[in-house]
Coordinates of N, CA and C and ligand atoms in Angstrom, one line a residue:
X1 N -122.9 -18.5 105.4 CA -123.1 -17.1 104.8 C -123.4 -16.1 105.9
X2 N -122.4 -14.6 105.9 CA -123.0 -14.0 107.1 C -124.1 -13.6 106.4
X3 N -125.3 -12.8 107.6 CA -126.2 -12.0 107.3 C -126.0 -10.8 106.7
X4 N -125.1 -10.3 106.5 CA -124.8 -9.1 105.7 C -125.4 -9.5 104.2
X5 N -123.8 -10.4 104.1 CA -124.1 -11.0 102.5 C -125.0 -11.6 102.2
X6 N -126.1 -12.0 102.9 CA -127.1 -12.5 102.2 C -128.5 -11.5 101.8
X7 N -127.8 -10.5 102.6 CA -129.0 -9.1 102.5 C -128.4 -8.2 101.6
X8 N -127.0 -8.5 100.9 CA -126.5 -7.9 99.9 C -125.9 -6.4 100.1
X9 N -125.3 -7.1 101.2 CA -124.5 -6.2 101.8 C -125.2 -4.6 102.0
X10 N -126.8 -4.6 102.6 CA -127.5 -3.6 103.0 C -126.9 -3.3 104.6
X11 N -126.8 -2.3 104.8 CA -126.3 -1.7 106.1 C -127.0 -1.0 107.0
X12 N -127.2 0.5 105.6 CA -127.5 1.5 106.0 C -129.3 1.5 105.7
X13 N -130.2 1.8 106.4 CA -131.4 1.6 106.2 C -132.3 2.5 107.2
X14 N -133.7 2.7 107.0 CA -134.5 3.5 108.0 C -135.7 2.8 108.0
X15 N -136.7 3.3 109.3 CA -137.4 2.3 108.9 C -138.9 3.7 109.1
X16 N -139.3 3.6 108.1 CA -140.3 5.4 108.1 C -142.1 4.1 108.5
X17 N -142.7 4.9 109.2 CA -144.0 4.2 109.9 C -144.8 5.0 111.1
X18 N -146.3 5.4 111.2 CA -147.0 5.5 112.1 C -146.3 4.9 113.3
X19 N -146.9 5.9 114.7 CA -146.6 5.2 115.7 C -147.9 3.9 116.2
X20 N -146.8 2.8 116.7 CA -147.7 1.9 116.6 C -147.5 0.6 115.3
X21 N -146.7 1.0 114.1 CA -146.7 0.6 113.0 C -146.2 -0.9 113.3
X22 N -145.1 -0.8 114.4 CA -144.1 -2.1 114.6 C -142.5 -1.7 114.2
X23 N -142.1 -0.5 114.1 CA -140.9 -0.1 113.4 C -140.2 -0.4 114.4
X24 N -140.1 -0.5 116.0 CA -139.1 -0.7 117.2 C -138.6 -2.3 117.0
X25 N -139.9 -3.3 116.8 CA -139.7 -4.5 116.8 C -138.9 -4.7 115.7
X26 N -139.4 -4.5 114.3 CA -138.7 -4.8 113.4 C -137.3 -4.0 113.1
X27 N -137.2 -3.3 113.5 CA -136.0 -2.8 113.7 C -134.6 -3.2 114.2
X28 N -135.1 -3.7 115.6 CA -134.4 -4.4 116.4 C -133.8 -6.0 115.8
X29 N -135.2 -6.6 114.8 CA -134.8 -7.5 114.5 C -134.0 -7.7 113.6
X30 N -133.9 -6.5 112.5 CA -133.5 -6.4 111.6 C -131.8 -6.3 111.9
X31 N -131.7 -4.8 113.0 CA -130.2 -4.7 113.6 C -129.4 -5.8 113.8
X32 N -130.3 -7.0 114.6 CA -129.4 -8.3 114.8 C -128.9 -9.0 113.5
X33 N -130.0 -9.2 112.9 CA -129.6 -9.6 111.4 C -128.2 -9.3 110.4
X34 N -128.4 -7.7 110.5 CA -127.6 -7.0 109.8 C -126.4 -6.7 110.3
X35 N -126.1 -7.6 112.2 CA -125.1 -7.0 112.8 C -124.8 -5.3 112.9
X36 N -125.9 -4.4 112.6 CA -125.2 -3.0 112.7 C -126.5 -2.9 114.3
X37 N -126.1 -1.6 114.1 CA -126.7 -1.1 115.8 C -128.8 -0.2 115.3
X38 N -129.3 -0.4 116.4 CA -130.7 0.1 115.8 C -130.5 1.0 116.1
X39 N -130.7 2.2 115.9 CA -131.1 3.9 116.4 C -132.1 4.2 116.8
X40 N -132.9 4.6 117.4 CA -134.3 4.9 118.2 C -133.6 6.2 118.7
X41 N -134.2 7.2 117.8 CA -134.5 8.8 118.5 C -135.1 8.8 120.0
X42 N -136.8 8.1 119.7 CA -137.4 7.9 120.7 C -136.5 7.0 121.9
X43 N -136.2 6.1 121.5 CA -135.5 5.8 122.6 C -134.7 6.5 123.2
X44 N -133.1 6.7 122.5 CA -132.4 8.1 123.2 C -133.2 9.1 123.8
X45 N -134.3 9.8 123.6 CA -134.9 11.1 124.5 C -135.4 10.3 125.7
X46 N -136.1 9.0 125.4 CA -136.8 8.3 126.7 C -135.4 8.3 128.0
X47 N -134.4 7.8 127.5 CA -133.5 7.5 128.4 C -132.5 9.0 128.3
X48 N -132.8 10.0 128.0 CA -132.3 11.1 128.1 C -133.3 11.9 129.5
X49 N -134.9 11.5 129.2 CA -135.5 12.2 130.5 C -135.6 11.6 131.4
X50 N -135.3 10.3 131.7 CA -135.2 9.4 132.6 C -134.1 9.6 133.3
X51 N -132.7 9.9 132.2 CA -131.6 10.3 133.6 C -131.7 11.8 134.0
X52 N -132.3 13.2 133.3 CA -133.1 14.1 133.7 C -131.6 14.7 133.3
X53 N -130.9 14.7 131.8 CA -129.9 15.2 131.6 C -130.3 16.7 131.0
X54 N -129.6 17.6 130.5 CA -130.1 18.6 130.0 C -130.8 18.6 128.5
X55 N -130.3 17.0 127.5 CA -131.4 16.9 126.5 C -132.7 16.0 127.0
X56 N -132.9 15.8 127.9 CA -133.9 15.0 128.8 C -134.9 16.3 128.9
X57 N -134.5 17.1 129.4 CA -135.1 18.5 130.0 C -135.4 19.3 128.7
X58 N -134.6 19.5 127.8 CA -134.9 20.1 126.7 C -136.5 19.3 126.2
X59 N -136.2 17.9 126.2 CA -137.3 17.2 124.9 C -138.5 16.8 126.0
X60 N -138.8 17.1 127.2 CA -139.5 16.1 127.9 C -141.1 16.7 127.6
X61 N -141.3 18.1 127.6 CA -142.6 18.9 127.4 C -143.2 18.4 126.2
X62 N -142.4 18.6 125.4 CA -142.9 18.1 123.2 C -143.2 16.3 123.8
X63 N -142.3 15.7 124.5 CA -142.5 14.8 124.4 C -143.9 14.2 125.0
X64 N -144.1 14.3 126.0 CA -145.5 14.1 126.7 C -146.6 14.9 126.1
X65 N -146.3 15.5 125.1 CA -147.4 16.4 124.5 C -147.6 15.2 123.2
X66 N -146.8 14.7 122.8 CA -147.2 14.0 121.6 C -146.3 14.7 120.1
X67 N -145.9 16.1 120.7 CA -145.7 16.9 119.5 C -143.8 16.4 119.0
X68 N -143.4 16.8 118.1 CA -142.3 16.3 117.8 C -141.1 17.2 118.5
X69 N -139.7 16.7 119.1 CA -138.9 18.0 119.3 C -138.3 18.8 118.4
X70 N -137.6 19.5 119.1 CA -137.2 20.0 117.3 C -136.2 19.3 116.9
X71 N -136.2 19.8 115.5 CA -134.6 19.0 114.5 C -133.5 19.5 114.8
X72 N -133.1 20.5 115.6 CA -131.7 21.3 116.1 C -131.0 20.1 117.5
X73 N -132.3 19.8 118.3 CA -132.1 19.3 119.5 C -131.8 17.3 118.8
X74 N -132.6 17.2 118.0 CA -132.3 15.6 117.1 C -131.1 15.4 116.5
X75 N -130.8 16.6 115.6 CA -129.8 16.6 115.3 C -128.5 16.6 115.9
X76 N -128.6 17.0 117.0 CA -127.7 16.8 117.8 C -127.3 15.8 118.4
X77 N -128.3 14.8 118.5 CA -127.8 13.5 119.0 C -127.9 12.4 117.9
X78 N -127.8 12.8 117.3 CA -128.1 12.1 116.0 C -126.3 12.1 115.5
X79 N -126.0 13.3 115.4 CA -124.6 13.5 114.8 C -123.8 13.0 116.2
X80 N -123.9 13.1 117.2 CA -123.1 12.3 118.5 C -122.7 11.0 118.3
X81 N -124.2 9.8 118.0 CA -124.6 8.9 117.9 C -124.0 8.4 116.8
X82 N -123.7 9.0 115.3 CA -123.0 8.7 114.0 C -121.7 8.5 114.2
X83 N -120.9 9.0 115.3 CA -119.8 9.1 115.6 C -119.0 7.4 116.1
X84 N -119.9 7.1 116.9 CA -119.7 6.1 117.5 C -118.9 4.8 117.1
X85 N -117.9 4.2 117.5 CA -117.4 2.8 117.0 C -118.6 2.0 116.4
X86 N -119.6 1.7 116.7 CA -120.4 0.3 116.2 C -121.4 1.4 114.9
X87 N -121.2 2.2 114.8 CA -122.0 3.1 113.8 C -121.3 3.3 112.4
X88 N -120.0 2.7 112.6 CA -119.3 3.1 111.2 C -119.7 1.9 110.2
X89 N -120.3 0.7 110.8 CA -120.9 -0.2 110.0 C -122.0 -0.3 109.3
X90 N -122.8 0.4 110.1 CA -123.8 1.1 109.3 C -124.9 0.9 110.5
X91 N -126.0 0.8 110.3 CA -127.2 1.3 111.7 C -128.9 1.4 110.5
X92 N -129.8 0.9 111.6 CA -131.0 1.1 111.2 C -131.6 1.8 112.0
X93 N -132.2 2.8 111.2 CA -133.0 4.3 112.2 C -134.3 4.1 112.2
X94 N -135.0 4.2 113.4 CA -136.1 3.8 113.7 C -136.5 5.0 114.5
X95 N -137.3 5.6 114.0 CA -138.1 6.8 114.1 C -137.4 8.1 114.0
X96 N -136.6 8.0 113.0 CA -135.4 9.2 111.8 C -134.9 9.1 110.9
X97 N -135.0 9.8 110.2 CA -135.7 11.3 110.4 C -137.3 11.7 110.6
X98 N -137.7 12.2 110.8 CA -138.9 12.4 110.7 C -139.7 13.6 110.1
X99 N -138.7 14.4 109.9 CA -138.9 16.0 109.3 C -138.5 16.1 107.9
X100 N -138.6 16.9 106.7 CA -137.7 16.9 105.9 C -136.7 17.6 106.0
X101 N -136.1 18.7 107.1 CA -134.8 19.1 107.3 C -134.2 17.8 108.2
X102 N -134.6 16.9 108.6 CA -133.5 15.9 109.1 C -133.6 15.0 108.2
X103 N -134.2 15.1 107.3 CA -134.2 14.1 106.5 C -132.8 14.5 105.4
X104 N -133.0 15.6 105.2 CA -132.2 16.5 104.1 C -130.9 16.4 105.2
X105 N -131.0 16.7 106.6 CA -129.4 17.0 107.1 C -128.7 15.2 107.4
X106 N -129.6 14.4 107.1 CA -128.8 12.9 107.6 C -128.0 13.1 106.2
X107 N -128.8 13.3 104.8 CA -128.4 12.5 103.8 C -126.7 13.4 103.2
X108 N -126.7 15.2 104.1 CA -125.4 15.7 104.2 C -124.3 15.1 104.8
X109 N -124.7 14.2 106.6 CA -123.9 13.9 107.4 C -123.4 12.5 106.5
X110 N -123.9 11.9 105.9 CA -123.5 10.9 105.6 C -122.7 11.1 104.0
X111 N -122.7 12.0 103.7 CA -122.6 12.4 102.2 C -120.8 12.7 102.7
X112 N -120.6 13.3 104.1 CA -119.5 14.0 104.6 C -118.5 12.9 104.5
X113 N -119.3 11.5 105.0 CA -118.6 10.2 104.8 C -118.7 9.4 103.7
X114 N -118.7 9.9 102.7 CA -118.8 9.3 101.3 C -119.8 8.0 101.5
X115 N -121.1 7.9 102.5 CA -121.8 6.8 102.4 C -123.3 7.7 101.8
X116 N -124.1 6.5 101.3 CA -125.2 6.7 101.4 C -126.2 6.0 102.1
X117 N -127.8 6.5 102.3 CA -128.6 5.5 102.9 C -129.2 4.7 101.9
X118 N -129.7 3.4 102.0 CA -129.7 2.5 101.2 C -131.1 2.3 101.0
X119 N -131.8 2.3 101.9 CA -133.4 1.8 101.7 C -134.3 2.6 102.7
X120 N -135.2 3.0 102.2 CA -136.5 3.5 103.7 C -137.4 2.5 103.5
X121 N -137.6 2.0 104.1 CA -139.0 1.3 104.2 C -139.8 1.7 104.9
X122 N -140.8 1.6 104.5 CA -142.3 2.3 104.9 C -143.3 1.1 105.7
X123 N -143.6 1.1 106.8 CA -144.5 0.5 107.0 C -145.8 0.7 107.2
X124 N -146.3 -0.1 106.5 CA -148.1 0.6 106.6 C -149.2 -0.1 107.3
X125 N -150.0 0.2 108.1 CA -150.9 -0.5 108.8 C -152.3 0.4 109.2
X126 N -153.3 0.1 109.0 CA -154.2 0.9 108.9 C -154.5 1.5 110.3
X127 N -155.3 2.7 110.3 CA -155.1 3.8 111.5 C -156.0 2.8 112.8
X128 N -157.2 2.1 112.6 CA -157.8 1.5 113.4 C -157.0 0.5 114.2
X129 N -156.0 -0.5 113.4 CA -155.0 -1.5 114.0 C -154.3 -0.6 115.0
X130 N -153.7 0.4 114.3 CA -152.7 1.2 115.0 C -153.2 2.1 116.7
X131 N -154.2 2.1 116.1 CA -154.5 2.9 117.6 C -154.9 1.3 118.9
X132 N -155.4 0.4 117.9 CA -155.8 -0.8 118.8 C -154.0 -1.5 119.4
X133 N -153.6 -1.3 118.7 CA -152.1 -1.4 119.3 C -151.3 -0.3 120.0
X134 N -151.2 0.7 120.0 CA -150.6 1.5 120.9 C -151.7 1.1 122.5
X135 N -152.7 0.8 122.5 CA -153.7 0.9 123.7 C -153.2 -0.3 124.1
X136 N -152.6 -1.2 123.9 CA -152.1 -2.8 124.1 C -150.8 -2.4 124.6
X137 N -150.2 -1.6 123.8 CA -149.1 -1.4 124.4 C -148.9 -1.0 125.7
X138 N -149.5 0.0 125.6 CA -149.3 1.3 127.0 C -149.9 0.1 128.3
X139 N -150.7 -1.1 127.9 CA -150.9 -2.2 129.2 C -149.5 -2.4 129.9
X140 N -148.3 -2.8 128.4 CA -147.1 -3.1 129.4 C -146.0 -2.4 129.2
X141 N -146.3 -0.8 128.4 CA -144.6 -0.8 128.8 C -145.6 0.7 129.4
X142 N -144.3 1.4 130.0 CA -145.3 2.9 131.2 C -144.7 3.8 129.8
X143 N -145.7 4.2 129.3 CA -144.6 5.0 128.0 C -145.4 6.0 128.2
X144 N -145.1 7.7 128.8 CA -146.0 8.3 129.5 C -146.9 9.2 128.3
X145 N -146.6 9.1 127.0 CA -147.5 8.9 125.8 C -148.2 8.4 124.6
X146 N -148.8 7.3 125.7 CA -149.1 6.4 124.9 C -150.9 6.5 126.0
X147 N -151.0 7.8 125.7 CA -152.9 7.6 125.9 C -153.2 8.5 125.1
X148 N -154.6 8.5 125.1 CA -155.4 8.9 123.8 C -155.3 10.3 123.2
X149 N -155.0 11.3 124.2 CA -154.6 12.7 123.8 C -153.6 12.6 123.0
X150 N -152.3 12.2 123.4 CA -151.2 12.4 122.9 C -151.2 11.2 121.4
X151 N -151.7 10.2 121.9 CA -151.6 9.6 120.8 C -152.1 10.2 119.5
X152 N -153.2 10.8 119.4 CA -153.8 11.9 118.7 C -153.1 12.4 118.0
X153 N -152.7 13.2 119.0 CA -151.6 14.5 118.3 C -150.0 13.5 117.5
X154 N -149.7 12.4 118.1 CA -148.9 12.4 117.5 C -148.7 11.4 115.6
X155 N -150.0 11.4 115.9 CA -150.5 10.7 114.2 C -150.7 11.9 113.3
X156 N -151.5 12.6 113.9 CA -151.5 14.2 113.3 C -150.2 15.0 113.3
X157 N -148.9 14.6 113.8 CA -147.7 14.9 113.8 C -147.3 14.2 112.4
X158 N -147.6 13.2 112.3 CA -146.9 12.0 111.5 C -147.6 12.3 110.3
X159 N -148.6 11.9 109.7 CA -149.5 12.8 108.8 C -149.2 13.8 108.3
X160 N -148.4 14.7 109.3 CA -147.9 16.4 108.4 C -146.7 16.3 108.0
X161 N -146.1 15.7 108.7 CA -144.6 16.3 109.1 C -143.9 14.9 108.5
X162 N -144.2 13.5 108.8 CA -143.4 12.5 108.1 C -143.7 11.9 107.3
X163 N -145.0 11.5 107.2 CA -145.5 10.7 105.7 C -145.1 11.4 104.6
X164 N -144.6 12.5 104.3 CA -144.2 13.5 102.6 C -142.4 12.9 103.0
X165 N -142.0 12.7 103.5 CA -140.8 11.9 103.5 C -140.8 10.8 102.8
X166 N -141.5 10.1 102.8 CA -141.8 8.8 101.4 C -141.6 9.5 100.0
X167 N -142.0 10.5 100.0 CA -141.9 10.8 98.5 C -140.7 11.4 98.2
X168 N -139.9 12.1 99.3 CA -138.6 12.0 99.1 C -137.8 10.9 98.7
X169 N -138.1 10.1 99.8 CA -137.6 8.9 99.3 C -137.5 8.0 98.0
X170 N -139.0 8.2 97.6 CA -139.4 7.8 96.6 C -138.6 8.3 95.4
X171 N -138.7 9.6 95.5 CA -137.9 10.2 94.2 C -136.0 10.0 94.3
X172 N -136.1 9.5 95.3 CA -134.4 8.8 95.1 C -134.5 7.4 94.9
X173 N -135.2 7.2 94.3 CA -135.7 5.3 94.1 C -135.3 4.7 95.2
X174 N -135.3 4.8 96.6 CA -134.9 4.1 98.1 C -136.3 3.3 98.6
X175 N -137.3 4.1 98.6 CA -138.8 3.7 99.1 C -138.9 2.2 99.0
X176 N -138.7 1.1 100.1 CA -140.0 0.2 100.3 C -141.3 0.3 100.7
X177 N -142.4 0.4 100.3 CA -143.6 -0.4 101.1 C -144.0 -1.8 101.2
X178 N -143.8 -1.6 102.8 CA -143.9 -2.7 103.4 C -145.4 -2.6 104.3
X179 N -146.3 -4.2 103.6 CA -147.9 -4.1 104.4 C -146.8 -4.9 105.9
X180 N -147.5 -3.8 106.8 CA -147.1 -4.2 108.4 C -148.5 -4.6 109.1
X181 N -149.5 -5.2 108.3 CA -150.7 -5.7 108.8 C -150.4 -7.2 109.1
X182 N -149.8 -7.6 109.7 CA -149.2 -9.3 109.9 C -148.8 -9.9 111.3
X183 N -148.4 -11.0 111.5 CA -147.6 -10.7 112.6 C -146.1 -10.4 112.5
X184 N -145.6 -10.3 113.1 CA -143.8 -9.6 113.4 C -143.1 -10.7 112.6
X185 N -143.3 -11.5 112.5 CA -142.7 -12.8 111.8 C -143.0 -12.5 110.2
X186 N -143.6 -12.2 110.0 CA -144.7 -12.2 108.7 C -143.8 -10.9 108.1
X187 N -143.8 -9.9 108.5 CA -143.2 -8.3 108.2 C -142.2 -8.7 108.4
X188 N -141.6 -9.4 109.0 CA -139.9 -9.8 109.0 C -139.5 -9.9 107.7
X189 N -140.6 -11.1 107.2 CA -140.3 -11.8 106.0 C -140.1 -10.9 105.1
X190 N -141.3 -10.1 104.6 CA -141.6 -9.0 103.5 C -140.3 -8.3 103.5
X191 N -139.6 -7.8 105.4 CA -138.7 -6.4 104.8 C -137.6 -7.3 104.5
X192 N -137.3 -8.8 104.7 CA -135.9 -9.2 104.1 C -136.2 -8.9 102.8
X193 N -137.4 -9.9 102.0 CA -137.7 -9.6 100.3 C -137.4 -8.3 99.6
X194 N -137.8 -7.3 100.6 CA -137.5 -6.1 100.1 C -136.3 -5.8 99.8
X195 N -135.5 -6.1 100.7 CA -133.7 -5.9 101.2 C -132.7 -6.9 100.2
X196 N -133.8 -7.4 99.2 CA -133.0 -8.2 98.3 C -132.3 -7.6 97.5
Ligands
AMP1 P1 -141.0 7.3 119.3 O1 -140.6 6.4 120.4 O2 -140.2 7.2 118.0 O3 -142.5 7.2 119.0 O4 -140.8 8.8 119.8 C1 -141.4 9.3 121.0 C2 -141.4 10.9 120.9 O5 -140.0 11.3 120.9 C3 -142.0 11.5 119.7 O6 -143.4 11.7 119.9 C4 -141.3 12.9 119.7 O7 -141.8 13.8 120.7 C5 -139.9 12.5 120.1 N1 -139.1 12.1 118.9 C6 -138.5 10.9 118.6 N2 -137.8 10.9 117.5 C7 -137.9 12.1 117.0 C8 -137.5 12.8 115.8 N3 -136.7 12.1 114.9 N4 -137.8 14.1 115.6 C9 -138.6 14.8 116.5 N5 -139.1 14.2 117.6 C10 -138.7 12.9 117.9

């Protein structure tokens, strides 16, 4: 049986969560599963300032600030990215939308392609874990926002600006919550159940 069909032919999916939550891991794991491609905003900008292109330069100040970029400059690579051969199968977005105008302009771009998004899942893990894991992290990967200023601000980003996206979701019956208090293995399990 492929993985598709046993996940009932889910494709299109997002994964909405605090930073820190585990949405990169489980994301990734999920993409292989589902055969589609993972999406990371955050990652695109990371390797957008890293090759020091002109959306590198646009996002790199918001970025090291903690603060969010804007949805004009997201959107932009977002609709690039939709375009792509391995994206017509569908894709798991991990850390997008995060606003409700990108939230509102995915569910246009996809509407243009007679598709819809299938599931958000929510991962929840309480604020103490979360900050005890971003400080674990930042030991091994150099993520130049992952200390305690920025991390700050960017929960208090998340709090205003992305948590009220669940209730969007919600009110299109799409919303999983998924407890991400586990190990990676454990939350694997939950988001397949969910994706039943
Ligand atoms: P992440 O790796 O998802 O935590 O993203 C790292 C940083 O990239 C965020 O703190 C924002 O500055 C920026 N970013 C990533 N995705 C988005 C998005 N969808 N909208 C706005 N800013 C984003």
């Amino acid at each position: 049986m492929t993985t598709a069909a046993a996940a009932g032919n889910i494709s299109r999916v997002l994964l909405l969560g605090p930073p820190g939550a585990g949405k990169g891991t489980q994301a990734k794991r999920l993409a292989k599963k589902l055969a589609v491609p993972q999406i990371s905003t955050g990652e695109m900008l990371r390797a957008a300032v890293a090759e020091g292109s002109a959306v590198g330069k646009r996002a790199q100040a918001a970025m090291d600030e903690g603060v969010l970029v804007s949805d004009e400059l997201v959107l932009e690579i977002i609709g690039e990215r939709l375009q792509a051969e391995d994206a017509q199968r569908g894709f798991i977005f991990d850390g997008f939308p995060r606003t409700a105008p990108q939230a509102e302009a995915l569910d246009a771009l996809l509407a243009e392609r007679g598709a819809e998004l299938q599931r958000a899942l929510a991962i929840e893990v309480s604020e103490q874990e979360l900050v005890a894991r971003i400080l674990k992290r930042a030991q091994t990967e150099a993520r130049g926002d992952d200390n305690e200023g920025a991390i700050r601000i960017r929960m208090r980003e998340y709090r205003s600006k992305t948590e009220p996206l669940a209730a969007y979701y919600r009110r299109q019956g799409k919303l999983a919550a998924i407890d991400g208090q586990a190990p990676p293995e454990v939350v694997a399990g939950r988001i397949a159940e969910a994706l039943q």
